Amino acid sequence: MFTSPCLSVNEENHLTIGGVDTLSLAKEYGTPLYVLDEDAVRRNCRLYVDSMNRFYDGHGLILFASKALCNTAMCKLVASENMGVDVVSGGELYTAYKAGVPMEKVYFHGNNKTEAELNMALSLGVGRFVVDNQSELLELDRLAKAAGKKASVLFRITPGIDAHTHDFIMTGKIDCKFGVILENGDAMEIIRLASTLENIEVVGVHCHIGSQIFDLEPFCEAASVMVNFLGDVKDTLGITLSELNLGGGFGICYTEKDDPVPYDQYMEAVSKVVKATAEKRNLPLPKILMEPGRSIVGDAGITLYTVGAIKNIPGVRSYLAVDGGMGDNPRYALYQAEYEFLVANRAGSAKDAVYTVAGKCCESGDLLGEHAPLQTANSGDILAVLSTGAYNYSMSSNYNRIPRPAMVMVSGGKTRIVVKRETYEDIIKNDCE
Ligand SMILES: *Cc1c(COP(=O)(O)O)cnc(C)c1O
């Protein structure tokens, strides 16, 4: 009935998450409120970790792409599930560090890491730098030398896979701000250059072919292209690289139109391709890394709002306004991302109305969805938006000086607050006069 298995309806016709009544959550913690089912997050983690053990003898590591949802609680949670964390900024790195994530399991991504960020990562001892381009490589070598360290690197490669059409395109997908191009020889050249640098140790290669992908095929194609590239590196430069990072991008269910692949099937499919290609190219089996973000947290989270004004424009549409909006969830405003909506206090009732769900920001584009099927709503109802665990809190802002919502985790029927609601004092705390 719902897009996520952690949701249900109780005998009072209220939506529950992880067995907890969303109406009591709204009452106790206020709205807007991010709610995350910790047990559901752990189930998602284990699907990946167990499949790495089952299909690839555990010769790898699952990294949580923390940009999907980065806070101390999440970093601690994934570390306790034997996962690593990938970070793309000093702020994400600092969060992982303070949360106690073992630094050797941290992978540092990003297409424009600053000198300060690189130095911070060197001094904290992050496990791997995923180097994006040549200027970063040279800068990292220089900084590592000054710090008396050797940096272990993977290179971000653009393998030319179009994940949504399944094409391997020789030129079509190379126009991208990320990574070095495989097809024109740049990727080989950067590895050659790196092998001459004293303070760089080249460990492997990385690719990330897109996001919200529903098929196994593009991941298999990418794995095949990348292992063949490892073969070419060995044949051309005599260097055997030991790590293959295949990125994230595994699709989740936002609305009933979405039909995700069970997450453990990715590892099964990809490991077959890696094993076969490595054998063909006479390579030792590389350590595999995968970086799911959305699929770890997306369907484990919901957002609760209080319904305010309802405005019917006859013959046009009905607006339903909530006490949050693009500040806590900019995804509709950014790229018309679709969500499923429910009136949480009548969750089991038929959806007999259609609304455009608007936020409270001073911006016409501040919408959470248009023409959304919903139960007929009244002011004061609690509106639930489903599958908001990923790229909501992490993309939130203080636009219009609206404080960010609190985040609550539920587990085994118990609740705890993991991020406090911002206050107006938080809003002005960095103002200097
Ligand atoms: C965004 C990103 C991910 C995570 O993508 P999801 O679609 O959330 O799984 C993983 N790796 C890299 C390099 C990314 O940029």
Tab-separated table of C-alpha atoms and ligand atoms in Angstrom:
chain	number	residue	atom	x	y	z
A	1	MET	CA	0.000	0.000	0.000
A	2	PHE	CA	2.853	2.404	0.796
A	3	THR	CA	6.089	3.219	-0.975
A	4	SER	CA	8.032	2.063	2.055
A	5	PRO	CA	7.762	-1.115	4.145
A	6	CYS	CA	8.347	0.828	7.394
A	7	LEU	CA	4.952	2.572	7.119
A	8	SER	CA	1.577	1.314	8.227
A	9	VAL	CA	-1.826	2.485	9.507
A	10	ASN	CA	-3.009	1.829	13.074
A	11	GLU	CA	-6.528	1.245	14.415
A	12	GLU	CA	-7.054	4.993	14.823
A	13	ASN	CA	-6.435	5.391	11.063
A	14	HIS	CA	-3.140	7.199	11.790
A	15	LEU	CA	0.035	6.705	9.782
A	16	THR	CA	2.758	4.889	11.713
A	17	ILE	CA	6.491	4.688	11.031
A	18	GLY	CA	8.471	1.863	12.594
A	19	GLY	CA	5.315	1.148	14.596
A	20	VAL	CA	5.160	4.663	16.093
A	21	ASP	CA	2.075	6.870	15.619
A	22	THR	CA	3.025	9.899	13.529
A	23	LEU	CA	0.359	12.002	15.269
A	24	SER	CA	2.053	11.509	18.630
A	25	LEU	CA	5.417	12.341	17.015
A	26	ALA	CA	4.006	15.599	15.628
A	27	LYS	CA	2.488	16.401	18.994
A	28	GLU	CA	5.602	15.651	21.005
A	29	TYR	CA	8.271	17.181	18.720
A	30	GLY	CA	6.305	19.732	16.687
A	31	THR	CA	6.254	20.195	12.917
A	32	PRO	CA	7.835	20.305	10.440
A	33	LEU	CA	9.599	17.168	11.559
A	34	TYR	CA	11.967	14.757	9.839
A	35	VAL	CA	11.393	11.193	11.040
A	36	LEU	CA	13.782	8.362	10.252
A	37	ASP	CA	13.154	4.685	10.978
A	38	GLU	CA	16.517	3.499	12.281
A	39	ASP	CA	15.616	-0.173	11.916
A	40	ALA	CA	14.747	0.386	8.252
A	41	VAL	CA	18.073	2.159	7.672
A	42	ARG	CA	19.904	-0.770	9.264
A	43	ARG	CA	18.001	-3.244	7.089
A	44	ASN	CA	19.083	-1.319	4.002
A	45	CYS	CA	22.706	-1.254	5.199
A	46	ARG	CA	22.668	-4.997	5.815
A	47	LEU	CA	21.302	-5.795	2.358
A	48	TYR	CA	24.443	-4.232	0.888
A	49	VAL	CA	26.940	-5.477	3.458
A	50	ASP	CA	25.581	-9.040	3.445
A	51	SER	CA	25.538	-9.178	-0.346
A	52	MET	CA	29.188	-8.079	-0.438
A	53	ASN	CA	29.945	-11.043	1.817
A	54	ARG	CA	27.732	-13.455	-0.068
A	55	PHE	CA	28.646	-12.695	-3.655
A	56	TYR	CA	32.177	-11.342	-3.360
A	57	ASP	CA	33.576	-13.068	-0.274
A	58	GLY	CA	33.523	-9.777	1.584
A	59	HIS	CA	36.442	-8.552	-0.520
A	60	GLY	CA	35.231	-4.972	-0.434
A	61	LEU	CA	33.577	-2.242	1.539
A	62	ILE	CA	30.206	-0.523	1.422
A	63	LEU	CA	30.474	3.232	1.882
A	64	PHE	CA	27.535	5.414	2.825
A	65	ALA	CA	27.421	8.461	0.527
A	66	SER	CA	26.915	10.853	3.396
A	67	LYS	CA	25.728	13.728	1.220
A	68	ALA	CA	22.346	11.950	1.193
A	69	LEU	CA	21.959	12.516	4.950
A	70	CYS	CA	24.906	13.721	6.962
A	71	ASN	CA	24.713	14.112	10.703
A	72	THR	CA	26.406	12.561	13.711
A	73	ALA	CA	23.704	9.963	14.329
A	74	MET	CA	23.831	8.681	10.748
A	75	CYS	CA	27.629	8.501	10.708
A	76	LYS	CA	27.608	6.516	13.953
A	77	LEU	CA	24.878	4.243	12.646
A	78	VAL	CA	26.617	3.279	9.400
A	79	ALA	CA	29.958	2.820	11.177
A	80	SER	CA	28.241	0.396	13.559
A	81	GLU	CA	27.043	-1.535	10.485
A	82	ASN	CA	30.675	-2.010	9.387
A	83	MET	CA	30.395	0.486	6.585
A	84	GLY	CA	32.683	3.313	5.589
A	85	VAL	CA	31.605	6.824	4.715
A	86	ASP	CA	32.229	8.950	1.704
A	87	VAL	CA	32.436	12.682	2.113
A	88	VAL	CA	32.670	15.524	-0.387
A	89	SER	CA	33.518	18.469	1.826
A	90	GLY	CA	35.325	19.533	4.961
A	91	GLY	CA	31.970	19.731	6.761
A	92	GLU	CA	31.007	16.165	5.946
A	93	LEU	CA	34.526	15.015	6.828
A	94	TYR	CA	34.378	16.837	10.160
A	95	THR	CA	31.008	15.264	10.964
A	96	ALA	CA	32.302	11.754	10.215
A	97	TYR	CA	35.444	12.416	12.249
A	98	LYS	CA	33.572	13.757	15.285
A	99	ALA	CA	31.146	10.838	15.064
A	100	GLY	CA	34.081	8.451	15.443
A	101	VAL	CA	34.018	6.881	11.978
A	102	PRO	CA	37.384	5.112	11.523
A	103	MET	CA	39.309	7.462	9.250
A	104	GLU	CA	40.771	4.645	7.146
A	105	LYS	CA	37.196	3.918	6.023
A	106	VAL	CA	36.584	7.477	4.837
A	107	TYR	CA	36.769	8.251	1.118
A	108	PHE	CA	37.137	11.903	0.202
A	109	HIS	CA	35.363	12.898	-3.035
A	110	GLY	CA	34.768	16.227	-4.726
A	111	ASN	CA	35.699	17.985	-7.937
A	112	ASN	CA	37.187	21.056	-6.283
A	113	LYS	CA	38.602	20.254	-2.869
A	114	THR	CA	40.215	23.312	-1.350
A	115	GLU	CA	43.735	23.410	0.000
A	116	ALA	CA	42.326	23.703	3.528
A	117	GLU	CA	40.138	20.636	2.977
A	118	LEU	CA	43.016	18.595	1.556
A	119	ASN	CA	45.220	19.554	4.508
A	120	MET	CA	42.469	18.681	6.954
A	121	ALA	CA	42.013	15.285	5.293
A	122	LEU	CA	45.764	14.637	5.345
A	123	SER	CA	46.086	15.492	9.004
A	124	LEU	CA	43.022	13.431	10.001
A	125	GLY	CA	44.406	10.518	7.966
A	126	VAL	CA	41.465	9.801	5.643
A	127	GLY	CA	41.760	6.437	3.939
A	128	ARG	CA	41.457	7.487	0.325
A	129	PHE	CA	41.373	10.604	-1.786
A	130	VAL	CA	39.199	10.217	-4.847
A	131	VAL	CA	41.097	12.588	-7.096
A	132	ASP	CA	39.034	14.299	-9.758
A	133	ASN	CA	41.549	16.036	-12.000
A	134	GLN	CA	45.191	16.795	-12.662
A	135	SER	CA	45.451	20.067	-10.749
A	136	GLU	CA	44.072	18.359	-7.653
A	137	LEU	CA	46.600	15.549	-8.106
A	138	LEU	CA	49.545	17.927	-8.225
A	139	GLU	CA	48.239	19.980	-5.312
A	140	LEU	CA	47.706	16.861	-3.213
A	141	ASP	CA	51.228	15.631	-3.969
A	142	ARG	CA	52.643	18.995	-2.895
A	143	LEU	CA	50.592	19.147	0.321
A	144	ALA	CA	51.316	15.516	1.207
A	145	LYS	CA	55.009	16.172	0.784
A	146	ALA	CA	54.817	19.217	3.071
A	147	ALA	CA	52.970	17.106	5.632
A	148	GLY	CA	55.489	14.266	5.313
A	149	LYS	CA	52.776	11.851	4.172
A	150	LYS	CA	51.863	9.662	1.252
A	151	ALA	CA	48.290	10.054	-0.004
A	152	SER	CA	46.419	6.964	-1.241
A	153	VAL	CA	44.322	7.854	-4.248
A	154	LEU	CA	41.628	6.567	-6.549
A	155	PHE	CA	40.856	8.449	-9.739
A	156	ARG	CA	37.368	9.460	-10.668
A	157	ILE	CA	36.858	8.232	-14.215
A	158	THR	CA	34.081	9.206	-16.623
A	159	PRO	CA	33.419	5.867	-18.301
A	160	GLY	CA	30.919	7.156	-20.894
A	161	ILE	CA	27.937	5.107	-19.711
A	162	ASP	CA	24.503	6.646	-20.077
A	163	ALA	CA	22.725	4.982	-17.210
A	164	HIS	CA	19.252	5.925	-18.372
A	165	THR	CA	19.502	4.741	-21.963
A	166	HIS	CA	21.963	1.895	-21.309
A	167	ASP	CA	24.210	3.210	-24.041
A	168	PHE	CA	27.938	3.116	-23.949
A	169	ILE	CA	28.510	6.399	-25.708
A	170	MET	CA	31.934	7.268	-26.930
A	171	THR	CA	31.435	11.006	-26.774
A	172	GLY	CA	27.952	11.718	-25.486
A	173	LYS	CA	28.549	11.529	-21.753
A	174	ILE	CA	31.953	13.119	-21.450
A	175	ASP	CA	30.578	16.610	-20.905
A	176	CYS	CA	30.605	16.494	-17.119
A	177	LYS	CA	32.280	18.542	-14.427
A	178	PHE	CA	33.407	15.363	-12.678
A	179	GLY	CA	36.304	13.128	-13.432
A	180	VAL	CA	38.857	12.321	-16.090
A	181	ILE	CA	37.738	10.906	-19.415
A	182	LEU	CA	38.521	7.319	-20.192
A	183	GLU	CA	37.889	7.308	-23.894
A	184	ASN	CA	40.351	10.033	-24.977
A	185	GLY	CA	43.282	8.723	-22.944
A	186	ASP	CA	43.113	11.306	-20.115
A	187	ALA	CA	42.450	8.588	-17.543
A	188	MET	CA	45.506	6.575	-18.556
A	189	GLU	CA	47.636	9.711	-18.633
A	190	ILE	CA	46.707	10.832	-15.120
A	191	ILE	CA	47.593	7.402	-13.719
A	192	ARG	CA	50.918	7.506	-15.525
A	193	LEU	CA	51.604	10.953	-14.103
A	194	ALA	CA	50.546	9.914	-10.588
A	195	SER	CA	52.881	6.923	-10.673
A	196	THR	CA	55.800	9.348	-10.991
A	197	LEU	CA	54.810	11.415	-7.952
A	198	GLU	CA	56.635	10.723	-4.743
A	199	ASN	CA	53.883	11.413	-2.257
A	200	ILE	CA	51.055	9.710	-4.115
A	201	GLU	CA	50.151	6.051	-4.008
A	202	VAL	CA	47.737	5.063	-6.787
A	203	VAL	CA	45.352	2.450	-5.425
A	204	GLY	CA	42.446	2.303	-7.838
A	205	VAL	CA	39.712	3.857	-9.911
A	206	HIS	CA	36.225	5.137	-9.260
A	207	CYS	CA	33.122	5.868	-11.299
A	208	HIS	CA	29.618	7.033	-10.466
A	209	ILE	CA	27.243	6.775	-13.385
A	210	GLY	CA	24.166	8.620	-12.118
A	211	SER	CA	21.393	8.494	-9.575
A	212	GLN	CA	17.936	6.955	-9.081
A	213	ILE	CA	18.788	4.177	-11.578
A	214	PHE	CA	16.408	1.201	-11.706
A	215	ASP	CA	18.346	-1.340	-13.769
A	216	LEU	CA	21.232	-3.700	-13.220
A	217	GLU	CA	22.482	-3.315	-16.767
A	218	PRO	CA	24.268	0.068	-16.583
A	219	PHE	CA	26.112	-0.996	-13.428
A	220	CYS	CA	27.226	-4.193	-15.157
A	221	GLU	CA	28.366	-2.210	-18.202
A	222	ALA	CA	30.270	0.210	-15.988
A	223	ALA	CA	31.903	-2.675	-14.104
A	224	SER	CA	32.968	-4.247	-17.373
A	225	VAL	CA	34.378	-0.994	-18.782
A	226	MET	CA	36.233	-0.263	-15.556
A	227	VAL	CA	37.779	-3.730	-15.132
A	228	ASN	CA	38.872	-3.644	-18.753
A	229	PHE	CA	40.458	-0.294	-18.011
A	230	LEU	CA	42.329	-1.896	-15.070
A	231	GLY	CA	43.540	-4.440	-17.619
A	232	ASP	CA	44.678	-1.685	-19.974
A	233	VAL	CA	46.500	0.067	-17.123
A	234	LYS	CA	48.342	-3.138	-16.336
A	235	ASP	CA	49.212	-3.814	-19.984
A	236	THR	CA	50.251	-0.232	-20.761
A	237	LEU	CA	51.898	0.965	-17.564
A	238	GLY	CA	52.672	-2.285	-15.794
A	239	ILE	CA	50.659	-1.109	-12.778
A	240	THR	CA	48.179	-3.440	-11.071
A	241	LEU	CA	45.516	-1.426	-9.257
A	242	SER	CA	43.726	-3.074	-6.374
A	243	GLU	CA	40.529	-1.050	-5.813
A	244	LEU	CA	37.454	-0.602	-7.967
A	245	ASN	CA	34.854	1.836	-6.653
A	246	LEU	CA	31.595	1.584	-8.594
A	247	GLY	CA	29.802	4.512	-6.949
A	248	GLY	CA	26.145	4.757	-5.973
A	249	GLY	CA	22.948	5.634	-7.759
A	250	PHE	CA	20.644	2.732	-6.882
A	251	GLY	CA	17.007	3.779	-7.317
A	252	ILE	CA	14.324	3.829	-4.612
A	253	CYS	CA	10.544	4.035	-4.561
A	254	TYR	CA	9.132	7.579	-4.342
A	255	THR	CA	5.767	6.894	-5.951
A	256	GLU	CA	4.044	3.744	-7.122
A	257	LYS	CA	5.506	4.296	-10.609
A	258	ASP	CA	8.968	3.470	-9.273
A	259	ASP	CA	10.065	-0.149	-9.332
A	260	PRO	CA	13.451	-0.536	-7.648
A	261	VAL	CA	15.682	-3.592	-7.891
A	262	PRO	CA	16.265	-5.325	-4.517
A	263	TYR	CA	19.583	-3.838	-3.416
A	264	ASP	CA	21.412	-7.129	-2.954
A	265	GLN	CA	20.929	-7.911	-6.644
A	266	TYR	CA	23.380	-5.155	-7.617
A	267	MET	CA	26.248	-6.841	-5.838
A	268	GLU	CA	25.308	-10.222	-7.260
A	269	ALA	CA	25.195	-8.927	-10.848
A	270	VAL	CA	28.263	-6.729	-10.601
A	271	SER	CA	30.445	-9.320	-8.883
A	272	LYS	CA	29.782	-11.797	-11.712
A	273	VAL	CA	30.925	-9.249	-14.289
A	274	VAL	CA	33.985	-8.238	-12.263
A	275	LYS	CA	35.052	-11.847	-11.722
A	276	ALA	CA	34.571	-12.802	-15.382
A	277	THR	CA	36.306	-9.708	-16.746
A	278	ALA	CA	39.202	-9.929	-14.300
A	279	GLU	CA	39.759	-13.546	-15.307
A	280	LYS	CA	39.661	-12.675	-18.984
A	281	ARG	CA	42.177	-9.866	-18.478
A	282	ASN	CA	44.352	-11.960	-16.214
A	283	LEU	CA	43.955	-9.602	-13.254
A	284	PRO	CA	43.760	-10.336	-9.539
A	285	LEU	CA	40.253	-9.663	-8.178
A	286	PRO	CA	40.047	-6.015	-7.170
A	287	LYS	CA	38.558	-4.929	-3.882
A	288	ILE	CA	35.087	-3.568	-4.726
A	289	LEU	CA	33.561	-0.471	-3.172
A	290	MET	CA	29.977	0.665	-3.528
A	291	GLU	CA	28.600	3.993	-2.388
A	292	PRO	CA	24.840	3.908	-1.872
A	293	GLY	CA	23.362	7.112	-0.478
A	294	ARG	CA	19.692	7.492	-1.382
A	295	SER	CA	18.964	3.764	-1.100
A	296	ILE	CA	20.295	3.612	2.487
A	297	VAL	CA	18.078	6.351	3.906
A	298	GLY	CA	15.539	7.501	1.299
A	299	ASP	CA	12.632	5.167	1.981
A	300	ALA	CA	13.342	5.084	5.727
A	301	GLY	CA	12.379	8.730	6.222
A	302	ILE	CA	9.246	10.842	6.125
A	303	THR	CA	8.501	14.492	6.840
A	304	LEU	CA	5.512	15.625	8.894
A	305	TYR	CA	3.937	19.053	8.413
A	306	THR	CA	0.899	20.823	9.787
A	307	VAL	CA	-1.627	21.869	7.177
A	308	GLY	CA	-2.363	25.591	7.240
A	309	ALA	CA	-4.219	27.543	4.578
A	310	ILE	CA	-6.218	25.684	1.940
A	311	LYS	CA	-7.084	27.770	-1.064
A	312	ASN	CA	-9.328	26.617	-3.863
A	313	ILE	CA	-9.063	28.498	-7.156
A	314	PRO	CA	-12.203	27.294	-8.957
A	315	GLY	CA	-11.460	25.640	-12.269
A	316	VAL	CA	-7.716	25.921	-11.658
A	317	ARG	CA	-6.487	24.041	-8.600
A	318	SER	CA	-6.522	23.759	-4.830
A	319	TYR	CA	-3.479	24.819	-2.891
A	320	LEU	CA	-2.718	23.181	0.421
A	321	ALA	CA	-0.037	25.077	2.326
A	322	VAL	CA	2.189	23.532	4.978
A	323	ASP	CA	4.447	24.960	7.687
A	324	GLY	CA	7.649	24.042	5.808
A	325	GLY	CA	8.565	23.784	2.133
A	326	MET	CA	11.590	24.351	-0.070
A	327	GLY	CA	13.709	25.238	2.973
A	328	ASP	CA	13.465	21.672	4.295
A	329	ASN	CA	12.858	19.945	0.936
A	330	PRO	CA	14.053	21.792	-2.176
A	331	ARG	CA	13.797	18.770	-4.479
A	332	TYR	CA	10.529	19.672	-6.181
A	333	ALA	CA	11.646	23.261	-6.698
A	334	LEU	CA	14.999	22.040	-8.024
A	335	TYR	CA	13.931	19.247	-10.351
A	336	GLN	CA	10.236	18.456	-10.015
A	337	ALA	CA	10.977	15.414	-7.895
A	338	GLU	CA	7.767	13.485	-7.219
A	339	TYR	CA	6.580	12.387	-3.814
A	340	GLU	CA	3.691	10.499	-2.272
A	341	PHE	CA	1.549	12.517	0.189
A	342	LEU	CA	-0.851	11.410	2.926
A	343	VAL	CA	-3.061	13.061	5.494
A	344	ALA	CA	-1.450	11.271	8.427
A	345	ASN	CA	-4.531	11.455	10.657
A	346	ARG	CA	-6.688	9.729	7.990
A	347	ALA	CA	-3.950	7.649	6.429
A	348	GLY	CA	-6.076	4.619	5.569
A	349	SER	CA	-8.917	6.588	3.969
A	350	ALA	CA	-9.374	6.904	0.245
A	351	LYS	CA	-7.591	9.721	-1.557
A	352	ASP	CA	-10.636	11.616	-2.797
A	353	ALA	CA	-9.006	14.979	-3.518
A	354	VAL	CA	-6.144	16.505	-5.466
A	355	TYR	CA	-3.928	19.319	-4.157
A	356	THR	CA	-0.916	21.315	-5.059
A	357	VAL	CA	1.173	21.219	-1.891
A	358	ALA	CA	2.829	24.578	-1.239
A	359	GLY	CA	5.397	25.693	1.289
A	360	LYS	CA	5.521	28.918	3.274
A	361	CYS	CA	8.455	30.583	1.523
A	362	CYS	CA	8.095	33.804	-0.393
A	363	GLU	CA	8.555	32.156	-3.767
A	364	SER	CA	5.869	30.878	-6.183
A	365	GLY	CA	8.069	27.906	-7.007
A	366	ASP	CA	8.057	26.826	-3.355
A	367	LEU	CA	6.024	23.669	-3.922
A	368	LEU	CA	6.420	20.121	-2.659
A	369	GLY	CA	4.251	18.626	-5.381
A	370	GLU	CA	1.524	19.433	-7.868
A	371	HIS	CA	-1.755	17.635	-8.561
A	372	ALA	CA	-1.064	15.235	-5.721
A	373	PRO	CA	-3.811	12.735	-4.854
A	374	LEU	CA	-4.678	13.160	-1.164
A	375	GLN	CA	-7.415	12.614	1.389
A	376	THR	CA	-9.595	15.734	1.670
A	377	ALA	CA	-7.625	17.902	4.079
A	378	ASN	CA	-8.482	20.523	6.668
A	379	SER	CA	-6.421	23.137	8.356
A	380	GLY	CA	-4.703	21.544	11.358
A	381	ASP	CA	-4.325	18.107	9.778
A	382	ILE	CA	-0.891	16.498	9.714
A	383	LEU	CA	0.510	15.991	6.227
A	384	ALA	CA	3.103	13.269	5.671
A	385	VAL	CA	5.485	13.331	2.722
A	386	LEU	CA	6.971	9.890	2.133
A	387	SER	CA	10.500	8.781	1.187
A	388	THR	CA	12.171	12.014	2.300
A	389	GLY	CA	15.100	10.357	4.096
A	390	ALA	CA	17.617	11.315	1.407
A	391	TYR	CA	18.528	14.757	0.058
A	392	ASN	CA	16.042	16.647	2.240
A	393	TYR	CA	17.739	17.487	5.541
A	394	SER	CA	21.095	17.493	3.734
A	395	MET	CA	19.841	20.012	1.169
A	396	SER	CA	17.933	22.205	3.608
A	397	SER	CA	18.452	25.946	3.982
A	398	ASN	CA	17.369	28.860	6.139
A	399	TYR	CA	15.700	30.704	3.292
A	400	ASN	CA	13.329	33.329	4.711
A	401	ARG	CA	15.167	32.755	8.013
A	402	ILE	CA	13.018	29.746	8.732
A	403	PRO	CA	14.673	27.481	11.329
A	404	ARG	CA	15.412	23.955	10.120
A	405	PRO	CA	13.189	21.165	11.484
A	406	ALA	CA	14.238	18.669	14.128
A	407	MET	CA	15.030	15.074	13.202
A	408	VAL	CA	13.758	12.150	15.223
A	409	MET	CA	14.813	8.518	14.944
A	410	VAL	CA	12.436	5.703	15.808
A	411	SER	CA	13.652	2.220	16.655
A	412	GLY	CA	11.874	-0.711	18.267
A	413	GLY	CA	8.887	1.515	19.054
A	414	LYS	CA	11.065	4.088	20.890
A	415	THR	CA	11.896	7.583	19.701
A	416	ARG	CA	14.832	9.923	20.224
A	417	ILE	CA	15.807	13.271	18.878
A	418	VAL	CA	19.004	13.209	16.780
A	419	VAL	CA	19.004	16.786	15.476
A	420	LYS	CA	17.480	19.614	17.505
A	421	ARG	CA	15.053	22.027	15.909
A	422	GLU	CA	16.834	25.275	15.117
A	423	THR	CA	15.832	28.316	17.132
A	424	TYR	CA	15.661	31.983	16.179
A	425	GLU	CA	18.849	32.435	18.222
A	426	ASP	CA	20.535	29.893	15.908
A	427	ILE	CA	19.333	31.977	12.986
A	428	ILE	CA	21.159	35.124	14.152
A	429	LYS	CA	24.093	33.551	15.959
A	430	ASN	CA	26.706	34.393	13.299
A	431	ASP	CA	25.454	37.917	12.649
A	432	CYS	CA	28.156	40.331	13.821
A	433	GLU	CA	26.138	43.473	14.281
B	1	LIG	C1	25.905	11.213	-5.088
B	1	LIG	C2	26.974	10.215	-5.105
B	1	LIG	C3	26.767	8.949	-4.546
B	1	LIG	C4	25.439	8.518	-3.982
B	1	LIG	O1	24.438	8.496	-4.938
B	1	LIG	P1	22.990	7.925	-4.567
B	1	LIG	O2	22.209	8.151	-5.813
B	1	LIG	O3	22.485	8.716	-3.418
B	1	LIG	O4	23.170	6.482	-4.223
B	1	LIG	C5	27.824	8.067	-4.523
B	1	LIG	N1	29.028	8.422	-5.021
B	1	LIG	C6	29.269	9.628	-5.561
B	1	LIG	C7	30.609	9.953	-6.063
B	1	LIG	C8	28.249	10.562	-5.624
B	1	LIG	O5	28.487	11.747	-6.186
